[in-house]
PDB file of C-alpha atoms and ligand atoms in Angstrom:
ATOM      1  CA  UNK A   1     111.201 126.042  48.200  1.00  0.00           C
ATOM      2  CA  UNK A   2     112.483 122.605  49.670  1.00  0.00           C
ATOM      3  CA  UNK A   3     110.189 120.272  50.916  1.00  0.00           C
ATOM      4  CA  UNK A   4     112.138 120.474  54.289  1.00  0.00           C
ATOM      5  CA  UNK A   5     111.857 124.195  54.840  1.00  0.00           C
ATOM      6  CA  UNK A   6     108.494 123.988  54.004  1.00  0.00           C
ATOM      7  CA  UNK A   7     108.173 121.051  56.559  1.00  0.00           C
ATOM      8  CA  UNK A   8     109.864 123.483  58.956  1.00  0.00           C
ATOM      9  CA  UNK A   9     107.762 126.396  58.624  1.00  0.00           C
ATOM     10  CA  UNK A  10     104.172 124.356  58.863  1.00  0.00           C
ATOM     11  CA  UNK A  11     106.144 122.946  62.011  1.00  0.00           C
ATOM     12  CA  UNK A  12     106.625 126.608  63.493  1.00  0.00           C
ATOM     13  CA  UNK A  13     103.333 127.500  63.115  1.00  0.00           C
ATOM     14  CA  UNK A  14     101.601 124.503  64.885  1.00  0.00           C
ATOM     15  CA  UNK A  15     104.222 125.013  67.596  1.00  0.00           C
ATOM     16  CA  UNK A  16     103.183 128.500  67.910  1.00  0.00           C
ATOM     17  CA  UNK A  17      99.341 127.680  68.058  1.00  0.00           C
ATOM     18  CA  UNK A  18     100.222 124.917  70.166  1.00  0.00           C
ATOM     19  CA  UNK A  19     102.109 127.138  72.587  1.00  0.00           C
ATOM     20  CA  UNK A  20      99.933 129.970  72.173  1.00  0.00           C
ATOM     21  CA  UNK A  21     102.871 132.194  71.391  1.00  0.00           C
ATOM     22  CA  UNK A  22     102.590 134.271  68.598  1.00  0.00           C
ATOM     23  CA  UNK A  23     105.527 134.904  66.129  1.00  0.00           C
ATOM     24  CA  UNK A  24     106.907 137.402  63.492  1.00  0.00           C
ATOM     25  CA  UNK A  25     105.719 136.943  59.978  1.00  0.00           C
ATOM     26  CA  UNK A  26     107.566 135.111  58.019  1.00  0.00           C
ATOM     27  CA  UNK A  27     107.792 138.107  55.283  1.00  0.00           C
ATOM     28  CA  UNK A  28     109.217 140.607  57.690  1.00  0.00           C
ATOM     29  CA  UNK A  29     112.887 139.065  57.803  1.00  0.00           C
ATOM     30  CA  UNK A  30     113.479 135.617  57.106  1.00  0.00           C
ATOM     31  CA  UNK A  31     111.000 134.996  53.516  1.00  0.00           C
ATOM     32  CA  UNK A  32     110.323 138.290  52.512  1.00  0.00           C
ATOM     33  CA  UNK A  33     109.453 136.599  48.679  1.00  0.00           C
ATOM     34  CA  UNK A  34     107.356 133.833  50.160  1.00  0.00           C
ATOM     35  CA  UNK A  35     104.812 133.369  47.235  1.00  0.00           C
ATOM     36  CA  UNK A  36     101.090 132.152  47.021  1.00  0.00           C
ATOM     37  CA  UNK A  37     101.901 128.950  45.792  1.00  0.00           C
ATOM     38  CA  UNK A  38     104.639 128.443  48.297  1.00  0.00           C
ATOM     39  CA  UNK A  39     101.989 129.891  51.149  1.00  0.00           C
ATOM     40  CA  UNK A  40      99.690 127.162  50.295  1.00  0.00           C
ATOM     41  CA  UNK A  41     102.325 123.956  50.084  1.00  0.00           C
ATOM     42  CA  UNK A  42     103.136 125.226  53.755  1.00  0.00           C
ATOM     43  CA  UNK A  43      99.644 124.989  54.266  1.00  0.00           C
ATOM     44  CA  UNK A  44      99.137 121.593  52.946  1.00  0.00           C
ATOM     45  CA  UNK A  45     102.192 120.183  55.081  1.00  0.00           C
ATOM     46  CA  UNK A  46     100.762 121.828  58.091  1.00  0.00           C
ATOM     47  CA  UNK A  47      97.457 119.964  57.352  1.00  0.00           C
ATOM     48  CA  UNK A  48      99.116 117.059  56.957  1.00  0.00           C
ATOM     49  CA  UNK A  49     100.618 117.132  60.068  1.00  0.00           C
ATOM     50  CA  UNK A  50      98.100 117.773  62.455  1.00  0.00           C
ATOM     51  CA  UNK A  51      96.092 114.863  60.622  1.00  0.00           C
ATOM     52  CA  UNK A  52      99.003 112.679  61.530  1.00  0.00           C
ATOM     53  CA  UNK A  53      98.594 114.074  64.912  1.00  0.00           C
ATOM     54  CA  UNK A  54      95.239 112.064  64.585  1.00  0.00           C
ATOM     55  CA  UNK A  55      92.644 115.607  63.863  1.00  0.00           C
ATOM     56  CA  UNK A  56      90.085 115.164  60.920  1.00  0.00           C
ATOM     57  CA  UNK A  57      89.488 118.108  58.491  1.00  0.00           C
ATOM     58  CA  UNK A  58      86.088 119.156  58.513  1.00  0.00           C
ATOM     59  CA  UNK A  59      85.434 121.101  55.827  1.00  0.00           C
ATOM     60  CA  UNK A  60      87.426 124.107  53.254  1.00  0.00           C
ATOM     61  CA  UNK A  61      86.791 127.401  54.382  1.00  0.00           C
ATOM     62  CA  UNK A  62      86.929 131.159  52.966  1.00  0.00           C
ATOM     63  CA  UNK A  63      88.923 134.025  53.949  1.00  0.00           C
ATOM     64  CA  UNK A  64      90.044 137.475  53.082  1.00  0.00           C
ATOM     65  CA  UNK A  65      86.490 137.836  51.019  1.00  0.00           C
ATOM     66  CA  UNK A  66      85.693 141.293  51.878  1.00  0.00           C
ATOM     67  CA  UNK A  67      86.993 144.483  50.036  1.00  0.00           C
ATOM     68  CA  UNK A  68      87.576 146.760  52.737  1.00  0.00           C
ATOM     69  CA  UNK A  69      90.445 143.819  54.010  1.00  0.00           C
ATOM     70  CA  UNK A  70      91.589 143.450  50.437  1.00  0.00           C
ATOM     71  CA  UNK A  71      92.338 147.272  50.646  1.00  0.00           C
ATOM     72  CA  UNK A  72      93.487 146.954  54.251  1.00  0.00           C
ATOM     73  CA  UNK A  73      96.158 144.532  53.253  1.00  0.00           C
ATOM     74  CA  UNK A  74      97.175 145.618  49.770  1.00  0.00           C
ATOM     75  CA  UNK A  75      95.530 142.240  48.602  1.00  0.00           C
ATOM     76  CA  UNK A  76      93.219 141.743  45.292  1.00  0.00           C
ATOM     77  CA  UNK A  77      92.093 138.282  46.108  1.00  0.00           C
ATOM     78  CA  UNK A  78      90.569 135.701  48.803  1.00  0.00           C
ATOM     79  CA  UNK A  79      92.057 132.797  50.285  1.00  0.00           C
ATOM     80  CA  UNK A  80      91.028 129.522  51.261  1.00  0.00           C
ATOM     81  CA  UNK A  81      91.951 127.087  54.380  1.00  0.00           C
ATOM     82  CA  UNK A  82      90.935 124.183  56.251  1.00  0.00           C
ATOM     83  CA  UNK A  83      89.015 124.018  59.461  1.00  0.00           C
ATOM     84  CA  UNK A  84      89.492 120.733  61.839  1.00  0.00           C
ATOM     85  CA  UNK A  85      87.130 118.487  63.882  1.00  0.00           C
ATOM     86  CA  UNK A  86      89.524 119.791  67.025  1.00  0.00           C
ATOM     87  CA  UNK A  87      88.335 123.259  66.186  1.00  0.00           C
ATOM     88  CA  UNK A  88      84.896 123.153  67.181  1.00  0.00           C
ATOM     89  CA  UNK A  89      83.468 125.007  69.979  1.00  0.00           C
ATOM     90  CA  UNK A  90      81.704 123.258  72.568  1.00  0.00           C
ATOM     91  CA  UNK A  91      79.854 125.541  74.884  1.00  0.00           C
ATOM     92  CA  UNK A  92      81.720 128.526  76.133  1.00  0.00           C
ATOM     93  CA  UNK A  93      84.641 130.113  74.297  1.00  0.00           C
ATOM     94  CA  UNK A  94      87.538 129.105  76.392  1.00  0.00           C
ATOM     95  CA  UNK A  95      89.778 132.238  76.070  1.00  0.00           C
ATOM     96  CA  UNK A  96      93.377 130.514  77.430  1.00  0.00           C
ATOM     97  CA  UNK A  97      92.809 127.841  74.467  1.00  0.00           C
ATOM     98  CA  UNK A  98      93.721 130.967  72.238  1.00  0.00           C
ATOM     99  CA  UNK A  99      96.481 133.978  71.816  1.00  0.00           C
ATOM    100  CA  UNK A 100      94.552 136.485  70.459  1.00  0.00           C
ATOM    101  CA  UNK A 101      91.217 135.344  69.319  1.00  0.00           C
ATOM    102  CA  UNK A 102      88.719 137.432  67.268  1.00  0.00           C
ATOM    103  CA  UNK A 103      85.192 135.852  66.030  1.00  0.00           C
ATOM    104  CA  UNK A 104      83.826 136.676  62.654  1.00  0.00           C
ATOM    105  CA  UNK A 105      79.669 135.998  61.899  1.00  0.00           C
ATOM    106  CA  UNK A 106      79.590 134.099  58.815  1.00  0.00           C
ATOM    107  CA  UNK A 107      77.040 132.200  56.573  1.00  0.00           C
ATOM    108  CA  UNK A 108      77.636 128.626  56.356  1.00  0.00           C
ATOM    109  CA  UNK A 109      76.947 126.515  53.090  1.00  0.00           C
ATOM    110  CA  UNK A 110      76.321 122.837  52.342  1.00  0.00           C
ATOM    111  CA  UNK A 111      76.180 121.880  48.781  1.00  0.00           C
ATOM    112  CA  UNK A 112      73.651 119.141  47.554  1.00  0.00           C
ATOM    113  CA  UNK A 113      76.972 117.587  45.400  1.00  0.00           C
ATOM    114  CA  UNK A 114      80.574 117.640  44.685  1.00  0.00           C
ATOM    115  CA  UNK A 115      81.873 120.699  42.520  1.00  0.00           C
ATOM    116  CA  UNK A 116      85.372 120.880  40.923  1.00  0.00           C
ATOM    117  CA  UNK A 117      86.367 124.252  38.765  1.00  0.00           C
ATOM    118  CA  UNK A 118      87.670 125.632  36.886  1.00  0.00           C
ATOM    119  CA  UNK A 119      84.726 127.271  35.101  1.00  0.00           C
ATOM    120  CA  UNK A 120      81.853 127.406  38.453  1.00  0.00           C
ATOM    121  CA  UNK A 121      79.784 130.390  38.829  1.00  0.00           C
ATOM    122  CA  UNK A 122      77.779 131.549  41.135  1.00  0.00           C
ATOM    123  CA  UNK A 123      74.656 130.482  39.502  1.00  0.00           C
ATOM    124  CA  UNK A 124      75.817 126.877  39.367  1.00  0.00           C
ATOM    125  CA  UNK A 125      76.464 127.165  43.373  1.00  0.00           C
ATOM    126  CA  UNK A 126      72.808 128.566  43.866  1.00  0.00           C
ATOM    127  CA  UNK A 127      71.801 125.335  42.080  1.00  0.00           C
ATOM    128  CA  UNK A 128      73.481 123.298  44.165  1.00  0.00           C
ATOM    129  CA  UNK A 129      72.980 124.246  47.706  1.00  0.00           C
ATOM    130  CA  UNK A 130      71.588 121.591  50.417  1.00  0.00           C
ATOM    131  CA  UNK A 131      71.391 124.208  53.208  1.00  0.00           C
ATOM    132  CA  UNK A 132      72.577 127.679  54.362  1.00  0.00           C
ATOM    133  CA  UNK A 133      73.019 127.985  58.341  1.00  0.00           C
ATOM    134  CA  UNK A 134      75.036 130.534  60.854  1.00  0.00           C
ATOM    135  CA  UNK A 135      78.211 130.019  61.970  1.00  0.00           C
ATOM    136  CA  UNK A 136      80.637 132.008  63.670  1.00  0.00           C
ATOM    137  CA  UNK A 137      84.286 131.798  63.255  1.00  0.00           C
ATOM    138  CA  UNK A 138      86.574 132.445  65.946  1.00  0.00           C
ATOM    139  CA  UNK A 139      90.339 133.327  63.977  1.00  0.00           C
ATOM    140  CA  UNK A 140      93.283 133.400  66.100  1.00  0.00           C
ATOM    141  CA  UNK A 141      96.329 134.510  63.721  1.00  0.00           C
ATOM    142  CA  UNK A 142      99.600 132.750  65.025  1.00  0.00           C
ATOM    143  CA  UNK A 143     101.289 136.028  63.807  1.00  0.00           C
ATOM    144  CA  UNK A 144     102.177 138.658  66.513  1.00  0.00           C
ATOM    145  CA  UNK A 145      99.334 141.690  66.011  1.00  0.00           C
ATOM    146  CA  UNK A 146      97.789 139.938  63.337  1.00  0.00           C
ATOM    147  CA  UNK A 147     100.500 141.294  61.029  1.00  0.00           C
ATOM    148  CA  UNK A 148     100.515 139.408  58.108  1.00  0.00           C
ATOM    149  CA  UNK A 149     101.052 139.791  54.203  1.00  0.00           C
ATOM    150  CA  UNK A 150      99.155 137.286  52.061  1.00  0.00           C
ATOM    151  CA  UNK A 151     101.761 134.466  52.001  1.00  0.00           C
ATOM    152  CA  UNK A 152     102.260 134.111  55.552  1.00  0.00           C
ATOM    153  CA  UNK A 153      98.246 134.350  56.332  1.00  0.00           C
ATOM    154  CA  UNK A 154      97.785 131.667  53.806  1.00  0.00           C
ATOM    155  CA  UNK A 155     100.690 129.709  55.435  1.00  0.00           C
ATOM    156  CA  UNK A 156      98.768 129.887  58.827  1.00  0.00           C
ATOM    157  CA  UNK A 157      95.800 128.535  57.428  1.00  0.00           C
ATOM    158  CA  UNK A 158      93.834 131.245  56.842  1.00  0.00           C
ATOM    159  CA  UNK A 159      93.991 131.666  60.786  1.00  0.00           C
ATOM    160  CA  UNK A 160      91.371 129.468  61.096  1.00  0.00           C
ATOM    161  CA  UNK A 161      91.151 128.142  64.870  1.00  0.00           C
ATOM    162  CA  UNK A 162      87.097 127.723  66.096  1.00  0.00           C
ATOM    163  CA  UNK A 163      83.715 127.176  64.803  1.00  0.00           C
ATOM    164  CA  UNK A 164      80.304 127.651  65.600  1.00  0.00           C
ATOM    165  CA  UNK A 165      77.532 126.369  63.814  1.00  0.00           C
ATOM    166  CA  UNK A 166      73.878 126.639  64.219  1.00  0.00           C
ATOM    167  CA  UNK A 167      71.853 123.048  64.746  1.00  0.00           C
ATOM    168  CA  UNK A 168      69.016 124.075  62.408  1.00  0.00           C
ATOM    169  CA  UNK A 169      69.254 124.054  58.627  1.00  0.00           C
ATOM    170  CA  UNK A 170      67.708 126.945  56.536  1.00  0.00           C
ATOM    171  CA  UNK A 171      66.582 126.014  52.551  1.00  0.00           C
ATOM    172  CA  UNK A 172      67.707 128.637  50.304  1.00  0.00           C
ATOM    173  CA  UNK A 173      63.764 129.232  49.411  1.00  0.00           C
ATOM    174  CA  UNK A 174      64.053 130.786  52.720  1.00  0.00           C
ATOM    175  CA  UNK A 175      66.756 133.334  52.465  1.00  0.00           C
ATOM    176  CA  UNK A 176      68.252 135.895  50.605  1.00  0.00           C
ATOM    177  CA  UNK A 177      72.223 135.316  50.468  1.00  0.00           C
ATOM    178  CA  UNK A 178      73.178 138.458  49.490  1.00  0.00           C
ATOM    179  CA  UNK A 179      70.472 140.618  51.025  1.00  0.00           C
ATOM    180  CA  UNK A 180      71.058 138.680  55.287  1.00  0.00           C
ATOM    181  CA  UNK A 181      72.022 140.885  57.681  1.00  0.00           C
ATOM    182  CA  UNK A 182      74.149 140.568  60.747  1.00  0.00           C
ATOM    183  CA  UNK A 183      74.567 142.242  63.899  1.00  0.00           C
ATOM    184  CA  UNK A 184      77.236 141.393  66.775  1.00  0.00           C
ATOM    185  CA  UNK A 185      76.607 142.166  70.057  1.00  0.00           C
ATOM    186  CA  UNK A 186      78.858 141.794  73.114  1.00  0.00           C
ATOM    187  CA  UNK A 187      77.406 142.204  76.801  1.00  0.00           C
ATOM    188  CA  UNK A 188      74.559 144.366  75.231  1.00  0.00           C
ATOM    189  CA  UNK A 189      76.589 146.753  72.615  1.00  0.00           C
ATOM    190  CA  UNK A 190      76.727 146.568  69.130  1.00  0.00           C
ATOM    191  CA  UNK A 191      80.408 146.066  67.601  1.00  0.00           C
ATOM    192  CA  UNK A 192      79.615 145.052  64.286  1.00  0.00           C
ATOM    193  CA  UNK A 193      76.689 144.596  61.723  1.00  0.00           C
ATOM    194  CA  UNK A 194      77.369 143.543  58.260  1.00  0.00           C
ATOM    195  CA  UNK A 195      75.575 141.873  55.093  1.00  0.00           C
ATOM    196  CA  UNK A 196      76.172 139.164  53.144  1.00  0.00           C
ATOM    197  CA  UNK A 197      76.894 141.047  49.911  1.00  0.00           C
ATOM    198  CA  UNK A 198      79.793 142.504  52.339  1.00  0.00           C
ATOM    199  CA  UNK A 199      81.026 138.261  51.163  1.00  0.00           C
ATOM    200  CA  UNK A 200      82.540 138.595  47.743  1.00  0.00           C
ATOM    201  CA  UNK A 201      79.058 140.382  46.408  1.00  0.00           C
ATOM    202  CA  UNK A 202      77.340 137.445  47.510  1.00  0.00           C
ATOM    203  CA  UNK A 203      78.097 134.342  49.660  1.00  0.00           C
ATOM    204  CA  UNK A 204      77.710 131.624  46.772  1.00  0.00           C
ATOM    205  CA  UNK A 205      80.137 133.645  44.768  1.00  0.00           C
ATOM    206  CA  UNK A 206      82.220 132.719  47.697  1.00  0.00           C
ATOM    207  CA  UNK A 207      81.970 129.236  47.218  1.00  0.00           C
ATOM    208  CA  UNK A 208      82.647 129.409  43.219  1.00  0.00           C
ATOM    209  CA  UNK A 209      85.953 130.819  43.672  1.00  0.00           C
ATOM    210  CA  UNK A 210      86.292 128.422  46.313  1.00  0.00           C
ATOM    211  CA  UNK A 211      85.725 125.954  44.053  1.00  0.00           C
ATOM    212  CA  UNK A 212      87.700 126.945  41.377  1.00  0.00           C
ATOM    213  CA  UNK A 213      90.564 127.757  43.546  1.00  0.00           C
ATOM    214  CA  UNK A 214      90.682 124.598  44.845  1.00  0.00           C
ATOM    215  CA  UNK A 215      90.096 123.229  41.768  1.00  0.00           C
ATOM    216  CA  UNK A 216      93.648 124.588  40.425  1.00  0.00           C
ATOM    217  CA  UNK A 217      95.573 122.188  42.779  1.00  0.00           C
ATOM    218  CA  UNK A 218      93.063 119.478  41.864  1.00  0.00           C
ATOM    219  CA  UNK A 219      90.617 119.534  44.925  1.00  0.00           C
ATOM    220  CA  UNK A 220      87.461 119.501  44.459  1.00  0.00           C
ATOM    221  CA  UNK A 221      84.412 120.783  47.182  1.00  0.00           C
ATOM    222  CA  UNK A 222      82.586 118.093  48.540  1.00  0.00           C
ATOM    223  CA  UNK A 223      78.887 117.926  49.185  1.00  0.00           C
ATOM    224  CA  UNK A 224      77.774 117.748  53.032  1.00  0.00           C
ATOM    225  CA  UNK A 225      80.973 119.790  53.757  1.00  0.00           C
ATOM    226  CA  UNK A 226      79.845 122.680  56.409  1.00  0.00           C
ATOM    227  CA  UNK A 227      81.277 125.688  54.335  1.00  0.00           C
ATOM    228  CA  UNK A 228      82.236 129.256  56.062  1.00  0.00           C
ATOM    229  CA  UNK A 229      81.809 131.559  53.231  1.00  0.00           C
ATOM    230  CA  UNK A 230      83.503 134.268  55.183  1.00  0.00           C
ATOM    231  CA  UNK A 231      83.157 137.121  57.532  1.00  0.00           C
ATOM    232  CA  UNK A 232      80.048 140.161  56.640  1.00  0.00           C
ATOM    233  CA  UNK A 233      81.456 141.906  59.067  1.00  0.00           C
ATOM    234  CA  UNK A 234      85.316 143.394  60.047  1.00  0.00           C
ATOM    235  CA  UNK A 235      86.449 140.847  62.829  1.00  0.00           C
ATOM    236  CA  UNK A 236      86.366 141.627  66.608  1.00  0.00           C
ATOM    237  CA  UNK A 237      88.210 141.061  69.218  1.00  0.00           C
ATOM    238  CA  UNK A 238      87.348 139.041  71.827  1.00  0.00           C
ATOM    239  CA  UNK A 239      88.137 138.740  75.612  1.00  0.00           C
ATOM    240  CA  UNK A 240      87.178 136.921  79.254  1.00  0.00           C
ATOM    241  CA  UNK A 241      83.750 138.081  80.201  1.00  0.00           C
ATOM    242  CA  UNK A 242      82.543 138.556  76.781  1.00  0.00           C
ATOM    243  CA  UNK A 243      78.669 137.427  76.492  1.00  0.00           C
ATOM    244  CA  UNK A 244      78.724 137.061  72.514  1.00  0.00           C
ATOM    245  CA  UNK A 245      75.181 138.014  70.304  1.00  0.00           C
ATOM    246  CA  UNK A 246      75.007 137.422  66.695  1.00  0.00           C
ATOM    247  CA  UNK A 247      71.593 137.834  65.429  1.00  0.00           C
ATOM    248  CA  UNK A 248      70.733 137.676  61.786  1.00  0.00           C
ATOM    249  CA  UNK A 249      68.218 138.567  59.492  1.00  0.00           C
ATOM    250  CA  UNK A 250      66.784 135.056  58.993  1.00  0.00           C
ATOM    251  CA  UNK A 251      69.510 132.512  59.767  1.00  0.00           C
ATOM    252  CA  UNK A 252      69.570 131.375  63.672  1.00  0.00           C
ATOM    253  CA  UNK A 253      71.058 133.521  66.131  1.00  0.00           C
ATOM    254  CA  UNK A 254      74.163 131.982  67.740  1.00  0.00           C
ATOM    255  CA  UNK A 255      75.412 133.054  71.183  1.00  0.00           C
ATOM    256  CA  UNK A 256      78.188 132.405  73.372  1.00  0.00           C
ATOM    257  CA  UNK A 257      79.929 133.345  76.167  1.00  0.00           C
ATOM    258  CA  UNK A 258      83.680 133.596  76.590  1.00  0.00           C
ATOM    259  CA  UNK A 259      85.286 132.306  79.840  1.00  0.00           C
TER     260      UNK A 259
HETATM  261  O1  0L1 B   1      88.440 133.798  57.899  1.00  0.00           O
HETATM  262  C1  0L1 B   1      89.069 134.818  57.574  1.00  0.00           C
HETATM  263  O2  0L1 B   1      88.643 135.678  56.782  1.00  0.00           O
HETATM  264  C2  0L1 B   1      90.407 135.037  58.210  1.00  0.00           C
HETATM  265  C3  0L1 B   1      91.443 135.136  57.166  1.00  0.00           C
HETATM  266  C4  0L1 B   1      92.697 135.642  57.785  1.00  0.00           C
HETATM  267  C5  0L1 B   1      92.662 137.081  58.083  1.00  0.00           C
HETATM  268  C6  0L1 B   1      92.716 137.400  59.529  1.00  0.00           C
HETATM  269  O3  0L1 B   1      93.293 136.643  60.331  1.00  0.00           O
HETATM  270  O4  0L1 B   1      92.207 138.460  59.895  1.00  0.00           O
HETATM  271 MG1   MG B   2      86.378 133.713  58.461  1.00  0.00          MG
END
């Protein structure tokens, strides 16, 4: 693929979160072959140019790492994208900021120093981990219904579009990765509860293919990084009015309201 199309399609997609105007998938009629590796040079162009638009990347971040979305979407593998200082959410969830936004509860890794694959396992994550905390992601696919196949997801940057993090830091002595549990709540119901073996098995396994994904196109992760290892529960939907609970099994609870 041209470095112009590619240019061209990173270019749609930040007009289309910028507008908040969702658009057809680009597999549906005009790249039906659009590949991984293709996916993620779109990607790196549409990085590019929202840091010339003067944002700051943050951190990597994990996506697709569940199973039952692998099967959902035909899919065998997770994804990776980027999430921006402009991303994070200060106070209330401003719902006109988004086009369709769903949140995801998440557990959040910083690693003591940097790792590079190929080669990391999970075990050489668990001995490398600063501090676990709770985050929630708030996704916001720039794709009309959230229809996607894997190219144009990984195109959109993993539809990465809000974070929430939890101030306090929890040492791994303290937790159980695999074994924390989740529940969502919204106004008082429950709409989700997960686990964080729901995360690739187990979150740090997250972060090794992480690593060793990045590691193919010679990134590396970097310690201090705030890392979403990706969603332990199926995303929901969000909307005005929405008071948001996440309460987990050891990590802080996080909650927010959506205006
Ligand atoms: O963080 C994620 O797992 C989102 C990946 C993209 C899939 C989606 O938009 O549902
Ligand atoms: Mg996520």
């Amino acid at each position: 693929m041209e470095d112009e199309l590619i240019h061209v399609i990173a270019s749609e997609l930040i007009t289309a979160e910028e507008n908040k105007q969702s658009i057809e998938r680009f597999t549906k009629h005009r790249y039906p072959d659009l590949s991984v590796e293709q996916a993620y040079h779109i990607q790196e162009a549409l990085i590019q140019i929202k840091r010339m638009e003067g944002d700051t990347v943050v951190a990597p971040k994990m996506g697709l790492t569940s199973k039952a979305k692998w099967d959902q979407m035909g899919v065998d593998k997770p994804i990776y994208g980027f999430i921006f200082d402009s991303m994070r959410v200060e106070g209330d969830i401003e719902f006109d900021k988004y086009i369709h936004p769903k949140i995801e509860p998440e557990i959040g890794i910083v690693l003591t120093s940097d790792m590079q694959g190929p080669g990391v396992t999970k075990e050489d994550v668990l001995q490398n981990i600063e501090y676990v905390f709770s985050a929630v992601e708030v996704i916001d696919s720039r794709y009309t219904d959230f229809d996607f196949h894997l190219g144009d997801v990984i195109a959109d940057n993993a539809s990465s579009k809000g974070y929430i993090f939890s101030k306090e830091q929890i040492s791994l002595d303290k937790i159980d990765l695999a074994n924390e549990t989740v529940q969502v709540t919204i106004n008082d119901e429950i709409v989700a509860e997960g686990i964080g073996s729901n995360v690739l098995d187990h979150p740090a396994e997250s972060i090794a293919a992480l690593v060793n994904m990045l590691g193919a196109n010679g990134q590396k992760v970097k310690k201090g990084e705030p890392i979403m290892t990706g969603g332990m529960t199926s995303a929901v939907l969000i909307e005005p009015g929405d008071v948001i609970k996440v309460t987990y099994s050891t990590l802080p609870t996080i909650e927010v309201a959506v205006k």
